[in-house]
Amino acid sequence: MQNKTDSTVIAFLLAFQDLKTSLSKQEKQKLKEVAKQLNTQPKAWENYTKKLLLEMIAANSELDRSFQYYKTRLDNIKQLPSNLLPNEAETNKLNALGRTAMTKGFKPKTEASGYESQINNVVIVVGSSEAPEETVKNISFLEKVKEFLH
């Protein structure tokens, strides 16, 4: 079974996981804003949140280069097999891991039902974390996606 998802979020997570440097304070703030928007206004993705995320990515040349690579690969396949995308158990496990790294933040309000919601919840947990670079390294489904793309 295949699922259609917005490749922007998955490409960002893949690129972010590959990032060798830390995000700047300003980049972390933008990522927190993206997470907040996905959590409180998920329907604002096309009109506002996606633009905010793309601005953050474009400002970091290493992240942008990796993002463009993954985005192109994902756009060329159009759909990922559902067994590569996170399930509810994975999202909950990451949420628990993210909570230990957070001193402040919030639990995703969106229900982890559809794959898009699951992926949004992953971004919410990563973006809300005090150490997003460490939290993103704990996302196991991304390794399966990388293997599929290569």
CSV table of C-alpha atoms in Angstrom, one decimal:
chain,number,residue,atom,x,y,z
A,1,MET,CA,0.0,0.0,0.0
A,2,GLN,CA,1.3,3.4,-0.9
A,3,ASN,CA,0.5,6.8,0.7
A,4,LYS,CA,0.6,10.3,-0.7
A,5,THR,CA,2.3,12.7,1.6
A,6,ASP,CA,3.8,16.2,1.3
A,7,SER,CA,7.4,15.5,0.6
A,8,THR,CA,8.5,18.8,2.1
A,9,VAL,CA,8.2,17.6,5.7
A,10,ILE,CA,9.9,14.2,5.1
A,11,ALA,CA,12.7,15.8,3.1
A,12,PHE,CA,13.2,18.3,5.9
A,13,LEU,CA,13.4,15.5,8.6
A,14,LEU,CA,15.8,13.5,6.4
A,15,ALA,CA,18.0,16.5,5.8
A,16,PHE,CA,17.9,17.6,9.4
A,17,GLN,CA,18.9,14.1,10.5
A,18,ASP,CA,22.0,14.3,8.2
A,19,LEU,CA,23.0,17.8,9.4
A,20,LYS,CA,26.5,17.8,10.8
A,21,THR,CA,26.3,21.3,12.5
A,22,SER,CA,23.9,22.6,15.1
A,23,LEU,CA,21.1,25.0,14.2
A,24,SER,CA,21.6,28.6,15.2
A,25,LYS,CA,19.5,30.1,17.9
A,26,GLN,CA,17.4,31.9,15.2
A,27,GLU,CA,16.9,28.6,13.3
A,28,LYS,CA,15.8,26.8,16.4
A,29,GLN,CA,13.3,29.5,17.1
A,30,LYS,CA,11.9,29.2,13.6
A,31,LEU,CA,11.7,25.4,14.0
A,32,LYS,CA,9.8,25.9,17.3
A,33,GLU,CA,7.4,28.3,15.5
A,34,VAL,CA,6.9,25.6,12.8
A,35,ALA,CA,6.2,23.0,15.4
A,36,LYS,CA,3.8,25.4,17.2
A,37,GLN,CA,1.9,26.1,14.0
A,38,LEU,CA,1.6,22.5,13.1
A,39,ASN,CA,0.3,21.8,16.5
A,40,THR,CA,-2.2,24.6,16.8
A,41,GLN,CA,-3.1,25.2,13.2
A,42,PRO,CA,-2.3,22.2,11.0
A,43,LYS,CA,-4.5,23.5,8.3
A,44,ALA,CA,-2.3,26.6,7.9
A,45,TRP,CA,0.4,24.4,6.4
A,46,GLU,CA,0.0,25.5,2.8
A,47,ASN,CA,-0.6,29.2,3.5
A,48,TYR,CA,1.9,29.9,6.3
A,49,THR,CA,3.8,27.1,8.0
A,50,LYS,CA,5.4,25.5,4.9
A,51,LYS,CA,6.8,28.9,3.9
A,52,LEU,CA,8.2,29.4,7.4
A,53,LEU,CA,9.9,26.0,7.3
A,54,LEU,CA,11.3,26.6,3.8
A,55,GLU,CA,12.7,30.0,4.9
A,56,MET,CA,14.5,28.3,7.8
A,57,ILE,CA,15.9,25.6,5.4
A,58,ALA,CA,17.0,28.1,2.8
A,59,ALA,CA,19.0,30.1,5.4
A,60,ASN,CA,21.2,27.1,6.2
A,61,SER,CA,23.2,26.1,3.1
A,62,GLU,CA,24.1,22.6,4.4
A,63,LEU,CA,20.5,21.9,5.4
A,64,ASP,CA,19.2,23.3,2.1
A,65,ARG,CA,21.6,21.2,0.0
A,66,SER,CA,20.6,18.0,1.7
A,67,PHE,CA,16.9,19.1,1.7
A,68,GLN,CA,17.0,19.7,-2.1
A,69,TYR,CA,18.5,16.3,-2.6
A,70,TYR,CA,15.8,14.4,-0.6
A,71,LYS,CA,13.0,16.6,-1.9
A,72,THR,CA,13.9,15.8,-5.5
A,73,ARG,CA,14.2,12.1,-4.8
A,74,LEU,CA,10.8,12.1,-3.0
A,75,ASP,CA,9.1,14.1,-5.7
A,76,ASN,CA,10.3,11.7,-8.3
A,77,ILE,CA,8.7,8.7,-6.6
A,78,LYS,CA,5.5,10.6,-5.7
A,79,GLN,CA,4.5,8.0,-3.0
A,80,LEU,CA,6.2,6.1,-0.2
A,81,PRO,CA,5.2,2.6,0.8
A,82,SER,CA,3.2,2.8,4.0
A,83,ASN,CA,5.6,0.4,5.8
A,84,LEU,CA,8.3,3.1,5.6
A,85,LEU,CA,6.2,5.8,7.3
A,86,PRO,CA,5.9,6.1,11.1
A,87,ASN,CA,3.2,4.3,12.9
A,88,GLU,CA,1.5,5.4,16.1
A,89,ALA,CA,3.8,3.4,18.3
A,90,GLU,CA,6.9,5.0,16.8
A,91,THR,CA,5.4,8.5,17.1
A,92,ASN,CA,4.5,7.8,20.8
A,93,LYS,CA,8.0,6.4,21.5
A,94,LEU,CA,9.6,9.5,20.0
A,95,ASN,CA,7.2,11.7,21.9
A,96,ALA,CA,8.4,10.0,25.1
A,97,LEU,CA,12.1,10.5,24.1
A,98,GLY,CA,11.4,14.1,23.2
A,99,ARG,CA,9.9,14.8,26.5
A,100,THR,CA,13.0,13.8,28.4
A,101,ALA,CA,15.0,16.3,26.3
A,102,MET,CA,12.5,19.1,26.8
A,103,THR,CA,12.4,21.4,29.7
A,104,LYS,CA,9.4,23.2,28.2
A,105,GLY,CA,7.1,22.4,25.3
A,106,PHE,CA,3.9,20.8,24.6
A,107,LYS,CA,2.4,17.5,23.6
A,108,PRO,CA,1.0,17.4,20.0
A,109,LYS,CA,-2.8,18.1,20.0
A,110,THR,CA,-3.3,16.5,16.6
A,111,GLU,CA,-4.4,12.8,16.7
A,112,ALA,CA,-1.8,10.5,15.3
A,113,SER,CA,-4.1,8.7,12.9
A,114,GLY,CA,-3.2,9.4,9.3
A,115,TYR,CA,0.4,9.4,8.0
A,116,GLU,CA,0.4,13.1,7.5
A,117,SER,CA,-0.7,13.6,11.2
A,118,GLN,CA,2.0,11.1,12.3
A,119,ILE,CA,4.7,13.0,10.4
A,120,ASN,CA,3.4,16.4,11.7
A,121,ASN,CA,3.6,15.0,15.2
A,122,VAL,CA,7.2,14.0,14.6
A,123,VAL,CA,8.0,17.6,13.5
A,124,ILE,CA,6.1,18.9,16.5
A,125,VAL,CA,8.1,16.8,18.9
A,126,VAL,CA,11.5,17.6,17.2
A,127,GLY,CA,10.7,21.3,16.9
A,128,SER,CA,9.6,21.6,20.5
A,129,SER,CA,12.6,19.8,21.9
A,130,GLU,CA,15.4,21.8,23.6
A,131,ALA,CA,17.8,19.7,21.6
A,132,PRO,CA,16.2,19.1,18.2
A,133,GLU,CA,19.5,17.9,16.6
A,134,GLU,CA,19.6,15.0,19.2
A,135,THR,CA,15.9,14.3,19.0
A,136,VAL,CA,15.8,13.9,15.2
A,137,LYS,CA,18.6,11.3,15.4
A,138,ASN,CA,16.2,9.1,17.3
A,139,ILE,CA,13.7,8.8,14.5
A,140,SER,CA,14.0,5.2,13.2
A,141,PHE,CA,11.7,5.4,10.3
A,142,LEU,CA,13.9,7.9,8.5
A,143,GLU,CA,16.6,5.2,8.0
A,144,LYS,CA,14.1,3.0,6.2
A,145,VAL,CA,13.2,5.9,4.0
A,146,LYS,CA,16.8,6.7,3.2
A,147,GLU,CA,17.5,3.1,2.2
A,148,PHE,CA,14.4,3.2,0.0
A,149,LEU,CA,15.6,6.4,-1.8
A,150,HIS,CA,19.2,5.1,-2.4
